[in-house]
mmCIF file of C-alpha atoms and ligand atoms in Angstrom:
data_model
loop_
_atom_site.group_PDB
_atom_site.id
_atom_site.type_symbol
_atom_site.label_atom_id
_atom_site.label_comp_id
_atom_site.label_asym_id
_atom_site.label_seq_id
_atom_site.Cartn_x
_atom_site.Cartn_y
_atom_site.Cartn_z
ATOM 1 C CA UNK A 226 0.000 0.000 0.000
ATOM 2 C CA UNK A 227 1.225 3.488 -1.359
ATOM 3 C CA UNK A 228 0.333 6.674 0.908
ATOM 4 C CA UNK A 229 -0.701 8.529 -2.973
ATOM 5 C CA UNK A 230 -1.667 12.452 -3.650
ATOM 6 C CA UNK A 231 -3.624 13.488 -6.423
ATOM 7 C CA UNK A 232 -3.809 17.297 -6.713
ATOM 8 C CA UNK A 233 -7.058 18.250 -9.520
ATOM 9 C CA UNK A 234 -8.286 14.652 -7.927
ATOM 10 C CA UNK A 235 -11.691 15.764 -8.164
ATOM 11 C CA UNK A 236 -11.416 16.724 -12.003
ATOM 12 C CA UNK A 237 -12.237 14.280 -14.813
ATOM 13 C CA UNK A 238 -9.285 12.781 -14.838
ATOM 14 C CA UNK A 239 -8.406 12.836 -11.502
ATOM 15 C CA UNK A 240 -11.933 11.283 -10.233
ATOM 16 C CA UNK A 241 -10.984 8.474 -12.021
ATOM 17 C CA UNK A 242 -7.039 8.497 -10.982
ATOM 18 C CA UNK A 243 -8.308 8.137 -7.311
ATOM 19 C CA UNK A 244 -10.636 5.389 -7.763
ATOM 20 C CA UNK A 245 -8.225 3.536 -9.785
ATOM 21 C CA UNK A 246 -5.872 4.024 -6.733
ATOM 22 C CA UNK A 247 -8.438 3.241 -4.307
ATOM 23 C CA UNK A 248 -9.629 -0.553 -5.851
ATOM 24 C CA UNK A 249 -5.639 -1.171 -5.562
ATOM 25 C CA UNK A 250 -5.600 -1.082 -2.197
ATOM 26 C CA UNK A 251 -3.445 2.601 -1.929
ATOM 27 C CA UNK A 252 -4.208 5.716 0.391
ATOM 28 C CA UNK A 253 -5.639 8.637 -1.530
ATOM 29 C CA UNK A 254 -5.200 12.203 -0.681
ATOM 30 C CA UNK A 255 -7.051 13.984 -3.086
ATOM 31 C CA UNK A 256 -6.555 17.592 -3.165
ATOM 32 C CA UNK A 257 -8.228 20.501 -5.130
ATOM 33 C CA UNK A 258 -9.682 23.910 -4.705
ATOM 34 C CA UNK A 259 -13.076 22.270 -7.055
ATOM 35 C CA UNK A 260 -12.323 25.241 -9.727
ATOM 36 C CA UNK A 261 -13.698 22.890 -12.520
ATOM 37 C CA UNK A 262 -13.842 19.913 -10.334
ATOM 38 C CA UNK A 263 -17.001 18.424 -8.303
ATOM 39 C CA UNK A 264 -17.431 16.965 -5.162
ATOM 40 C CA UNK A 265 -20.034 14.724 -6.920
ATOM 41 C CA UNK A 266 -17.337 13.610 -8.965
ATOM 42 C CA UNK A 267 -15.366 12.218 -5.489
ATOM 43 C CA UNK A 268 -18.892 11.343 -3.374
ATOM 44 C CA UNK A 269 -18.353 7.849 -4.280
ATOM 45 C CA UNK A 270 -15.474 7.339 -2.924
ATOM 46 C CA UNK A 271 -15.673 10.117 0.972
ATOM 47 C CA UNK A 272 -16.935 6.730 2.760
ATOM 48 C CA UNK A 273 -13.480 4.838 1.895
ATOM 49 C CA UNK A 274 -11.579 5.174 4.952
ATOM 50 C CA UNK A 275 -8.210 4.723 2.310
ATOM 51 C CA UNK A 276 -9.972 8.492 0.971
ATOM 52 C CA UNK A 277 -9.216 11.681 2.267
ATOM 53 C CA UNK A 278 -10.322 15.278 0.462
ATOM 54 C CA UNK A 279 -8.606 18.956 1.028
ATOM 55 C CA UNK A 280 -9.676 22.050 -0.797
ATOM 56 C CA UNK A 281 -6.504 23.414 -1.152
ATOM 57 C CA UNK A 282 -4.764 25.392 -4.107
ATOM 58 C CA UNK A 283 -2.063 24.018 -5.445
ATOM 59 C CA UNK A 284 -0.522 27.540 -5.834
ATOM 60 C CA UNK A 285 -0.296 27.729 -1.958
ATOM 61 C CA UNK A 286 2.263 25.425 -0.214
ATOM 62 C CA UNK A 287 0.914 22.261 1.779
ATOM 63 C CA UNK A 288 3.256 19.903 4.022
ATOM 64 C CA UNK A 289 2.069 16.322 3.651
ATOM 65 C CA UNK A 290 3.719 12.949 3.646
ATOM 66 C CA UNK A 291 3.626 10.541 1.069
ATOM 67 C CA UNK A 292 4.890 8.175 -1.414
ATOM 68 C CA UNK A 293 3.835 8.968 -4.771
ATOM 69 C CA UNK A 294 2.486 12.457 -6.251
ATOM 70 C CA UNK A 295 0.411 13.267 -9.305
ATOM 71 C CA UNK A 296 0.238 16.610 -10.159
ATOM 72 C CA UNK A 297 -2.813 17.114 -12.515
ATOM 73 C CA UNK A 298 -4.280 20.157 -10.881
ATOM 74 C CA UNK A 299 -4.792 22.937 -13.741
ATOM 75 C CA UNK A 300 -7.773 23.667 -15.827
ATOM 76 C CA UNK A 301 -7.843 22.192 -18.720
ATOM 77 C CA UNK A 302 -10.475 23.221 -21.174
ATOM 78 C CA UNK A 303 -10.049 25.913 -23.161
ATOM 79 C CA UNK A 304 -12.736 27.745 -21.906
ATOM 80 C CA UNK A 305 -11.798 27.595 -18.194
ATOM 81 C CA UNK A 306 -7.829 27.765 -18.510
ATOM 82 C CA UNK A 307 -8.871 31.119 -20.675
ATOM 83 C CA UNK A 308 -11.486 32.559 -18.311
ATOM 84 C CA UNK A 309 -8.480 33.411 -15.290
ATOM 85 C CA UNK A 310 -5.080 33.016 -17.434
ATOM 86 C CA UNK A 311 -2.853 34.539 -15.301
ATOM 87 C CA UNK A 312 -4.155 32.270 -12.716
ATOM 88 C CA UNK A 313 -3.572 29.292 -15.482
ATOM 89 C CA UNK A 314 0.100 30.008 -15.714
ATOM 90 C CA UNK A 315 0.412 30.485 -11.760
ATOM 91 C CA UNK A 316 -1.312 27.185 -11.166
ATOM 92 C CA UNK A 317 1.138 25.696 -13.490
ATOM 93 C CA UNK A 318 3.924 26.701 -12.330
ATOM 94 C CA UNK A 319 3.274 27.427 -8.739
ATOM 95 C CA UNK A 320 1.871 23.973 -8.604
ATOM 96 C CA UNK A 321 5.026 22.299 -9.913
ATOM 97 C CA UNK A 322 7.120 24.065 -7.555
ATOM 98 C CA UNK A 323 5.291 23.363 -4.410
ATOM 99 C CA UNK A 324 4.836 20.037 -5.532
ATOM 100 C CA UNK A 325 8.098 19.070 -6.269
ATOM 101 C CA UNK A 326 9.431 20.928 -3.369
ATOM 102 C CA UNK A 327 7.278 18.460 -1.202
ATOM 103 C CA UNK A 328 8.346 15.108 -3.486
ATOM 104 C CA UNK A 329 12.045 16.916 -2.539
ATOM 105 C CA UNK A 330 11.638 17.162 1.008
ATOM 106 C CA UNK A 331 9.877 13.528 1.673
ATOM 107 C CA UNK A 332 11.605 11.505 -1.493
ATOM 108 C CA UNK A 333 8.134 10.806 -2.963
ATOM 109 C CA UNK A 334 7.622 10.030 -6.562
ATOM 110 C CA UNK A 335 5.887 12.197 -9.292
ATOM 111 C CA UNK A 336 4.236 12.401 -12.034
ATOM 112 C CA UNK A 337 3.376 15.756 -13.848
ATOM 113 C CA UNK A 338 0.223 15.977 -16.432
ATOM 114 C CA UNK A 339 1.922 17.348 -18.749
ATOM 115 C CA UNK A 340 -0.030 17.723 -22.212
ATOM 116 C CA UNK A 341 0.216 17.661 -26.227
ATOM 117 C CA UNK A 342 -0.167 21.075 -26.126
ATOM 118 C CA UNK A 343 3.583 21.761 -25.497
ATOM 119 C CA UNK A 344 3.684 20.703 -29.278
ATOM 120 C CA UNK A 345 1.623 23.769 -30.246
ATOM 121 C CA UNK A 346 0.369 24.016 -33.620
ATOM 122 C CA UNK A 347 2.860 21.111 -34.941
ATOM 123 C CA UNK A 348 4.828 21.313 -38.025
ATOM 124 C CA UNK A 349 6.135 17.475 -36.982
ATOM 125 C CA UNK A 350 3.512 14.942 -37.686
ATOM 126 C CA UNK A 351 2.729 12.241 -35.458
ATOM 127 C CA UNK A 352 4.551 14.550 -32.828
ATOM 128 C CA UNK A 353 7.233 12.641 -31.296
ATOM 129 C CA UNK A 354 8.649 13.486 -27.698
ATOM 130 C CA UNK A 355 11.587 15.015 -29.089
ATOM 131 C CA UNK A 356 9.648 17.866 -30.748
ATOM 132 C CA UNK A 357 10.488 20.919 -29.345
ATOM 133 C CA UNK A 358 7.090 21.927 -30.696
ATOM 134 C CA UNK A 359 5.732 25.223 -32.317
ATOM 135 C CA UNK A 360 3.866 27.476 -29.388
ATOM 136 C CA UNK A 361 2.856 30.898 -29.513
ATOM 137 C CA UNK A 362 4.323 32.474 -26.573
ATOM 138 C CA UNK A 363 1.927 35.383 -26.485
ATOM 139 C CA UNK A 364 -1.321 34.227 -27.667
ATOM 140 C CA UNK A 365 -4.766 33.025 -26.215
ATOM 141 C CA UNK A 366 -3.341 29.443 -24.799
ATOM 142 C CA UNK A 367 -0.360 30.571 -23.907
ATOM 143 C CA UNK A 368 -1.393 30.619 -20.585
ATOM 144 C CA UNK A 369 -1.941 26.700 -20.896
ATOM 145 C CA UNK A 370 1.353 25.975 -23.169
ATOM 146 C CA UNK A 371 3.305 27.464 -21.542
ATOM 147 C CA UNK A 372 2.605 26.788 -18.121
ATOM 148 C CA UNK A 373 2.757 23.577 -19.068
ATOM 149 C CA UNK A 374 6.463 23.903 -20.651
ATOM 150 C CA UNK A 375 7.353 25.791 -17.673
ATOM 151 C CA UNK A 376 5.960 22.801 -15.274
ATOM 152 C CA UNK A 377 7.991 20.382 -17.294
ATOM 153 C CA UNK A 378 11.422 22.577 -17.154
ATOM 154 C CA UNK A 379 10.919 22.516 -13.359
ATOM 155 C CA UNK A 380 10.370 18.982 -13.221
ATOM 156 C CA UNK A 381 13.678 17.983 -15.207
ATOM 157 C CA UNK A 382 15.591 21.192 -12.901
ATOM 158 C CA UNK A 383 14.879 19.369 -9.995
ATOM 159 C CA UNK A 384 15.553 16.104 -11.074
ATOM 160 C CA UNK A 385 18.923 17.239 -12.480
ATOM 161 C CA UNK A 386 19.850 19.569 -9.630
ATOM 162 C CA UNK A 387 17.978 17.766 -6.683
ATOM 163 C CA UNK A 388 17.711 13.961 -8.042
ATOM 164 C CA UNK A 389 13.723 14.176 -7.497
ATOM 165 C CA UNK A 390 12.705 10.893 -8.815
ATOM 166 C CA UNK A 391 10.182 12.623 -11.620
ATOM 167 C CA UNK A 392 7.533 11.074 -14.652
ATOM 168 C CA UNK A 393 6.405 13.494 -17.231
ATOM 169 C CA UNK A 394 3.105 12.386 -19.139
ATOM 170 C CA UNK A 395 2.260 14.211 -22.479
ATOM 171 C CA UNK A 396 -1.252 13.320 -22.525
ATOM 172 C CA UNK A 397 -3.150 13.958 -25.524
ATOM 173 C CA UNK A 398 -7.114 14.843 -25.987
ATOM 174 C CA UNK A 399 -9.195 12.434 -23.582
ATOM 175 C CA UNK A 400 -12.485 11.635 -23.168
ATOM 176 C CA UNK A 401 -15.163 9.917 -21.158
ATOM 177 C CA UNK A 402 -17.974 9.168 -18.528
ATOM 178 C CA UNK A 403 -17.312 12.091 -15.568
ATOM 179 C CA UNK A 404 -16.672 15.121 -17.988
ATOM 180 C CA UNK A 405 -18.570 17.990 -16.525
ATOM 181 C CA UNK A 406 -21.446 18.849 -18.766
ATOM 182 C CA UNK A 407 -19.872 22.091 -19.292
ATOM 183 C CA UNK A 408 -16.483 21.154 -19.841
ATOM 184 C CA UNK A 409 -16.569 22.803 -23.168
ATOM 185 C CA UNK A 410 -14.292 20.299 -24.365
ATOM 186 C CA UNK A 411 -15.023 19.025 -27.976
ATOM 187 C CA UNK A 412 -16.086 15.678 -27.189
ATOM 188 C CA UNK A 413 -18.669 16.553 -24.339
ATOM 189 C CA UNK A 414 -19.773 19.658 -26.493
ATOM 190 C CA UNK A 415 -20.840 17.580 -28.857
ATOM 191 C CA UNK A 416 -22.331 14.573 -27.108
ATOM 192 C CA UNK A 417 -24.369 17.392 -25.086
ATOM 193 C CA UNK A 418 -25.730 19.339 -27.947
ATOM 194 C CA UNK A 419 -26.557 16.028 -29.769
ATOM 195 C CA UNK A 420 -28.580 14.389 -27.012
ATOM 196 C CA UNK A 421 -30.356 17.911 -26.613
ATOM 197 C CA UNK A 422 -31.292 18.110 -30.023
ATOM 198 C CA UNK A 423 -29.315 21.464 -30.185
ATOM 199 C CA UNK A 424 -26.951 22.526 -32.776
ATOM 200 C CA UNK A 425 -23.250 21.135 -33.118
ATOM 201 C CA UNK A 426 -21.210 23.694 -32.892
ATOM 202 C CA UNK A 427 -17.967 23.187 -35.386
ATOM 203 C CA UNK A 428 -15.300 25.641 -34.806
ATOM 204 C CA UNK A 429 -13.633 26.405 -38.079
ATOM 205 C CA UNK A 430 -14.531 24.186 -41.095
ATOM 206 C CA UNK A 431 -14.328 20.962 -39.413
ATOM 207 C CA UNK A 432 -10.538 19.941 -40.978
ATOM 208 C CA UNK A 433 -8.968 20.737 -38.179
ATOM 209 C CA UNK A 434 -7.818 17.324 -36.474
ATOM 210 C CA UNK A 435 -7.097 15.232 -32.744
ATOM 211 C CA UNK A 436 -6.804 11.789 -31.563
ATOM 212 C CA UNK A 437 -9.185 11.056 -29.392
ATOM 213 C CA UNK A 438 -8.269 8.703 -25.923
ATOM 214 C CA UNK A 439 -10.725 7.037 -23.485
ATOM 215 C CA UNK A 440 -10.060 7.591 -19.649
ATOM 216 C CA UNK A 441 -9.820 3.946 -18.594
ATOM 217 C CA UNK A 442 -6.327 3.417 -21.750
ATOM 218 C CA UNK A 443 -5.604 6.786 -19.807
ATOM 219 C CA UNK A 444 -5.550 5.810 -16.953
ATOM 220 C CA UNK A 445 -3.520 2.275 -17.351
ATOM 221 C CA UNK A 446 -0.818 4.384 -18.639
ATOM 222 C CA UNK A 447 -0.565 6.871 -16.566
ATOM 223 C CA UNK A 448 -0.256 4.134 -13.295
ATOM 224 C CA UNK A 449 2.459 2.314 -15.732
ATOM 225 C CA UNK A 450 4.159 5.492 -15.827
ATOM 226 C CA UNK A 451 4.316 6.018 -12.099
ATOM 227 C CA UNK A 452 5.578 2.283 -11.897
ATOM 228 C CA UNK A 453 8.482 2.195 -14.398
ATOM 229 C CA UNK A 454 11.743 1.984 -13.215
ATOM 230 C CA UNK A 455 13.515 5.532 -12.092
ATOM 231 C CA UNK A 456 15.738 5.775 -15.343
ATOM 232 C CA UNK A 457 11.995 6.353 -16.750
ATOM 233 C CA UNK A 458 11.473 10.135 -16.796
ATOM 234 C CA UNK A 459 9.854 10.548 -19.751
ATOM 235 C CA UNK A 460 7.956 13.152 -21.149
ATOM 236 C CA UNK A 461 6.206 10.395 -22.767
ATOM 237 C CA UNK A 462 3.207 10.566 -25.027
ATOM 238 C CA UNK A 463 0.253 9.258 -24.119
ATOM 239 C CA UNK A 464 -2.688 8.921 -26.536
ATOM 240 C CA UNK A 465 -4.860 7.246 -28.796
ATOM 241 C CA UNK A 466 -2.569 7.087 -32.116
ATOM 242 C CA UNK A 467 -6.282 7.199 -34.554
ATOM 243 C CA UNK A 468 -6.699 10.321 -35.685
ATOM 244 C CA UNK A 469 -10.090 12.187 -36.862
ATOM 245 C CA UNK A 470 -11.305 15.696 -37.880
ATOM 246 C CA UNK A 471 -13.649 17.389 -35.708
ATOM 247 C CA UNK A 472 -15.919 16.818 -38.549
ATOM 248 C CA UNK A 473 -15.751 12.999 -38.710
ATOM 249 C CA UNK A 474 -16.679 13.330 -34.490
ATOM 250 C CA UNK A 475 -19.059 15.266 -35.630
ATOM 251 C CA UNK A 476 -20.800 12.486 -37.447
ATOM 252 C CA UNK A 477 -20.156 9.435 -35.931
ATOM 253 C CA UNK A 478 -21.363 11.823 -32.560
ATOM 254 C CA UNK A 479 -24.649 12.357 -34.415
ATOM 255 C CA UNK A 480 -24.948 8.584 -35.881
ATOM 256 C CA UNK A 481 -24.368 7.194 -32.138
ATOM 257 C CA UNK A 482 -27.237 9.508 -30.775
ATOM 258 C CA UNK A 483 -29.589 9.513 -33.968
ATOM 259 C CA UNK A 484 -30.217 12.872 -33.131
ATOM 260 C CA UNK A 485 -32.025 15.368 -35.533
ATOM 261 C CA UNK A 486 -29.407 18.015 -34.597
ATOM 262 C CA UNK A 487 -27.970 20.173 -37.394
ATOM 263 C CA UNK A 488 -24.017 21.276 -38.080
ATOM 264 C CA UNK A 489 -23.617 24.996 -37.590
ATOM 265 C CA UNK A 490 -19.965 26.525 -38.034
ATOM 266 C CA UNK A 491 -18.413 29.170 -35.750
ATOM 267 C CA UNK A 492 -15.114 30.991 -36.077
ATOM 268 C CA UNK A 493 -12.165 29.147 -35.176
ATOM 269 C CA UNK A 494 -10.213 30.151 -32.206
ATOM 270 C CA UNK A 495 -7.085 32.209 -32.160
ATOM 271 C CA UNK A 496 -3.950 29.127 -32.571
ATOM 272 C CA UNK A 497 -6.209 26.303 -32.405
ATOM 273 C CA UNK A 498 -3.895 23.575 -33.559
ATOM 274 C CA UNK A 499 -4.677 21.673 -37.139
ATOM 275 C CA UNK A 500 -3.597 18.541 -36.635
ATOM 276 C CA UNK A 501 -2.867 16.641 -33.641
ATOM 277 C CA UNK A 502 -1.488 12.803 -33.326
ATOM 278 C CA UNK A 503 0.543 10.902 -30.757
ATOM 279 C CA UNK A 504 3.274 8.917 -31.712
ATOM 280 C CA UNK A 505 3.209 6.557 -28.939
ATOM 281 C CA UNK A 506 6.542 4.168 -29.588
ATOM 282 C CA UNK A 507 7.973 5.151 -26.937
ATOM 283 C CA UNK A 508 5.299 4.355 -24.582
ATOM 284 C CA UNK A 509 4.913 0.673 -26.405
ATOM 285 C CA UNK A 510 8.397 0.418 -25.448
ATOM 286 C CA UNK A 511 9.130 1.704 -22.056
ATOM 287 C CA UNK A 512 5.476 1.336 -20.366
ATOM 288 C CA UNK A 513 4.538 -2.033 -22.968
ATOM 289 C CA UNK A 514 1.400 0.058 -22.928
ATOM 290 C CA UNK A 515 -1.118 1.245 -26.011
ATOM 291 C CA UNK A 516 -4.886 1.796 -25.927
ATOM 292 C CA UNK A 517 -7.458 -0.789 -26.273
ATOM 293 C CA UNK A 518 -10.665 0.976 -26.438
ATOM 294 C CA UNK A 519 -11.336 2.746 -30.006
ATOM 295 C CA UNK A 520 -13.461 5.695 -30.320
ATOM 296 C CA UNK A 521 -16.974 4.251 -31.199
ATOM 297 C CA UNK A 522 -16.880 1.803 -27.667
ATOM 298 C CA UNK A 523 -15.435 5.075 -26.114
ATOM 299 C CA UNK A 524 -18.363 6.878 -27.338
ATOM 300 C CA UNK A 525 -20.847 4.752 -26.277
ATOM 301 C CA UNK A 526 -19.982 4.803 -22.853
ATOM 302 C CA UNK A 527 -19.763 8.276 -22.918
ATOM 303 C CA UNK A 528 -23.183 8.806 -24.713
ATOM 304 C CA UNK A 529 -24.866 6.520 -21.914
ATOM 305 C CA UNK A 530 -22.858 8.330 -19.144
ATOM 306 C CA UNK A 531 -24.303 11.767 -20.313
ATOM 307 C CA UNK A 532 -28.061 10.536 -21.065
ATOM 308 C CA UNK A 533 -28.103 9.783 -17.387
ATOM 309 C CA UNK A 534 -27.040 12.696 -16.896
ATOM 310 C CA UNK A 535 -29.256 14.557 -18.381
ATOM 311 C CA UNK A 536 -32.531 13.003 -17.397
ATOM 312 C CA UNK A 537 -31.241 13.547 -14.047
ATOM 313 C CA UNK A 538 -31.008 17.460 -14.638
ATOM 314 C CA UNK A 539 -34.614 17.686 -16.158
HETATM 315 P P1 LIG B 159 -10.361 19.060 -15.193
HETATM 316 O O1 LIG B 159 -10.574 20.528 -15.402
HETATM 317 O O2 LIG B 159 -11.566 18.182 -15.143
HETATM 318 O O3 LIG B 159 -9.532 18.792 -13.849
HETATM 319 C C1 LIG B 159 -8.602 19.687 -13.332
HETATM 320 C C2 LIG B 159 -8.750 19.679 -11.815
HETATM 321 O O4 LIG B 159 -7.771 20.555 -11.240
HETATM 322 C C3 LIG B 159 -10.120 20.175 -11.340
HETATM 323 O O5 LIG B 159 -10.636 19.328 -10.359
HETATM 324 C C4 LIG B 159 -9.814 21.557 -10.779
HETATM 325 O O6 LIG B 159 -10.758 21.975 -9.801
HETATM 326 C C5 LIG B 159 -8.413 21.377 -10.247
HETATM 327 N N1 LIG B 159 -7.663 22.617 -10.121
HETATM 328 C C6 LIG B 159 -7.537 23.600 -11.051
HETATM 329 N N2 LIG B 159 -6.771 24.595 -10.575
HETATM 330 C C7 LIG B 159 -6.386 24.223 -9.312
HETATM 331 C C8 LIG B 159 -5.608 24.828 -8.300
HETATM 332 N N3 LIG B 159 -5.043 26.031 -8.494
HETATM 333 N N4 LIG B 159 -5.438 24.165 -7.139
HETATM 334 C C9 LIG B 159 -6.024 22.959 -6.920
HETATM 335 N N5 LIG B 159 -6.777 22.337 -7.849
HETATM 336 C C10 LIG B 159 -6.958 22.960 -9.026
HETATM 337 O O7 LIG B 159 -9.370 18.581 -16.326
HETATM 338 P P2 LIG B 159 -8.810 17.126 -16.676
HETATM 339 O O8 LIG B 159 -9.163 16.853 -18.078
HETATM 340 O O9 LIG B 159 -9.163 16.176 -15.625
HETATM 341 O O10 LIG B 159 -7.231 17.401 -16.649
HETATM 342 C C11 LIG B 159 -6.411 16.985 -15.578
HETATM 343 C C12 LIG B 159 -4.966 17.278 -15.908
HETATM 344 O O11 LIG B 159 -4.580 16.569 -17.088
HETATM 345 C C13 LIG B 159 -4.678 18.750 -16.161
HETATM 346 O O12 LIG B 159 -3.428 19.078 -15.606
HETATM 347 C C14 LIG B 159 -4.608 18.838 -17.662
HETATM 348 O O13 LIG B 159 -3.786 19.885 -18.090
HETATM 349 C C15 LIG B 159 -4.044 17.482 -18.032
HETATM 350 N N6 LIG B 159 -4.414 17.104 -19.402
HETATM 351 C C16 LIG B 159 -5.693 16.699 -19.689
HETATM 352 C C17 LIG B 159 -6.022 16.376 -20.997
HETATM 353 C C18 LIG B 159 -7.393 15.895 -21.385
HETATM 354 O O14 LIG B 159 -7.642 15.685 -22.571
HETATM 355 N N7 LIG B 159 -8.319 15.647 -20.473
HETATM 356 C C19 LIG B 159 -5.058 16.493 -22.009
HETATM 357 C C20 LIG B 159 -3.785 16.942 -21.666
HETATM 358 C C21 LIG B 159 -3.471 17.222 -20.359
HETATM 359 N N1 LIG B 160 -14.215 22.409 -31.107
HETATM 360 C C1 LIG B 160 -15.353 22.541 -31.897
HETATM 361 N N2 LIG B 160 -16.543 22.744 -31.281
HETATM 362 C C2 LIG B 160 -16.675 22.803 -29.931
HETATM 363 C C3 LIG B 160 -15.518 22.649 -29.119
HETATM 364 C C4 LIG B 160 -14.293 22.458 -29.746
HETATM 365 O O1 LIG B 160 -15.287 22.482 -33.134
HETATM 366 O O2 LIG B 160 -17.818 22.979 -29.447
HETATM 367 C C5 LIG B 160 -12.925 22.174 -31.778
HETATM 368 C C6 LIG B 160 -11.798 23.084 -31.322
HETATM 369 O O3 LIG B 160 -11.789 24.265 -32.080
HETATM 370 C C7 LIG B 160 -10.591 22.216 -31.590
HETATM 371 C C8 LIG B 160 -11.081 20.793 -31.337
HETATM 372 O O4 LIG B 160 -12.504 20.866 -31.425
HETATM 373 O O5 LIG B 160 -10.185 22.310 -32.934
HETATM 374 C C9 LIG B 160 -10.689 20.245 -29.969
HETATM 375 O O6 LIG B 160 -11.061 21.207 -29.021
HETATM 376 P P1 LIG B 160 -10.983 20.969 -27.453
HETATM 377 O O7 LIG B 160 -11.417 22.242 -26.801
HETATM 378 O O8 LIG B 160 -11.689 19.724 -27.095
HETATM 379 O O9 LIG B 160 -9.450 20.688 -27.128
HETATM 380 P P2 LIG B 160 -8.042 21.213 -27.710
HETATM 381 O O10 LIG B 160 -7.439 20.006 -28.306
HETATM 382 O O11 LIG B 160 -8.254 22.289 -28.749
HETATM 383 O O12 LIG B 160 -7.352 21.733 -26.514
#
């Protein structure tokens, strides 16, 4: 049994981190200050005496002892990481400092979410970890990118300069049950205005592309990660490889749902990135780890997780 923290453990990904965590047999100290995370999205788990919650901001310091760290705390839609950025970048980077200056001080483990979005709008395709990648430095999502850089910079400075035994994930565009309905995330966007009968909302003309990654292949990897032996730092890409334009989503979105909803185009955002694909050999090779679920089954679930949902809001 691991003593674990999961700062953003009440986010989408994070809800699922913990209970992961949890049916192992590991203490969880989930921490988050429930920005864009829920406490219905941790409920299930507050009777688990392995389960502890703090509200907490990462950007503050916090002394606690334990074993292994994940540090996904940071908005990570669009539309949230762009409604406060300068509190975006400070969450990145504060967050990465106090959290490796705690993995310093008690020898713990971790693991930063790092993201695709360090590639920018890629002129490399697949991007491959050695990509330095193409960001704007002082556009809309820079606040994202490059708090994101900056968190990974700080996690190889204090490996190289304080041995901190660190894992950096580069996880790509993932989906699935426990996305807040207004996540404003692509695939939840979609699924949403689809099972509402509203209009899909297609930002640009629908070329644009991303490869799309269920939670549960997410998760596995990001637990392998954690595991590997210490001469594992990474960054490593994690993703689903299968790539598809926002247009195909579109479609299969509306197919899955039968819904009567119509296509309607907005303006594309300021740097929204064209293409977007993982090239996950190193991951095959240092984790032995690649996604099983493809996106229709990843839809699906997703589809039947939000029609609860939404009968439950009526
Ligand atoms: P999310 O918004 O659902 O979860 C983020 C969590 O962090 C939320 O619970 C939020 O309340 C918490 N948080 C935000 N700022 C905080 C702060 N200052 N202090 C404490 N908690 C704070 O997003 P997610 O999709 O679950 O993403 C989790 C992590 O994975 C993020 O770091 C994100 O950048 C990274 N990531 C996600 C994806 C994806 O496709 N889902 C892709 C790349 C990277
Ligand atoms: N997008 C869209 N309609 C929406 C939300 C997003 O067409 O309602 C597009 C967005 O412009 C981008 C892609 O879908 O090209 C993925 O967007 P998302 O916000 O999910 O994540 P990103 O990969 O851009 O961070």
């Amino acid at each position: 049994m691991q003593r674990i923290l999961v700062t953003g453990g009440a986010g989408f990904i994070g809800s699922h981190l913990c209970e992961r965590l949890l049916v192992e047999g590991n203490e969880v100290i989930c921490l988050d200050n429930l920005f864009t995370g829920s406490k219905a999205s941790i409920s299930p788990f507050l009777g688990n005496r392995n389960f502890e919650f703090i509200r907490h901001d990462v950007i503050n310091p916090i002394y606690l002892e334990v074993d292994q760290i994940y540090n996904l705390a940071c908005p990570a839609s669009p539309v949230h990481y762009q409604y406060n950025p300068i509190k975006t970048i400070k969450t990145s980077v504060m967050g990465a400092i106090n959290t490796l200056g705690m993995a310093k001080r008690v020898k713990a483990r971790i693991l930063q979410a790092s993201t695709s979005e360090v590639y920018g709008d890629p002129e490399i395709h697949p991007q491959k970890e050695e990509y330095w990648g193409r960001v704007n430095p002082i556009g809309i999502r820079s606040c994202y990118d490059e708090g994101k850089r900056a968190a990974e910079c700080l996690m190889m400075d204090y490996h190289r300069q304080n041995s901190v035994d660190i894992k950096i994930a580069r996880i790509f565009n993932t989906y699935g049950p426990r996305m807040a309905v207004n996540d404003g995330r692509v695939v939840s966007n979609f699924i949403v205005q689809a099972l509402s009968k509203k209009d899909i909302t297609i930002f640009g003309d629908g070329s644009q592309t991303r490869s799309f990654c269920y939670i549960d292949d997410l998760i596995d990897g990001l637990i392998r990660l954690m595991n590997s032996p210490a001469g594992v730092t990474g960054p490593i890409n994690i993703g689903n490889p299968h790539e598809f334009t926002i247009m195909q989503l579109a479609r299969i979105i509306i197919d899955l749902t039968k819904s009567p909803s119509q296509i309607v185009f907005r303006p594309l955002p300021q740097d929204d990135p064209v293409q977007r694909r993982p090239d996950i050999t190193l991951a095959k090779k240092e984790l032995e780890w690649k996604p099983k679920i493809e996106l229709e089954e990843g839809l699906r679930n997703t589809v039947a997780y939000f029609s609860g949902i939404l009968q439950n809001n009526q």
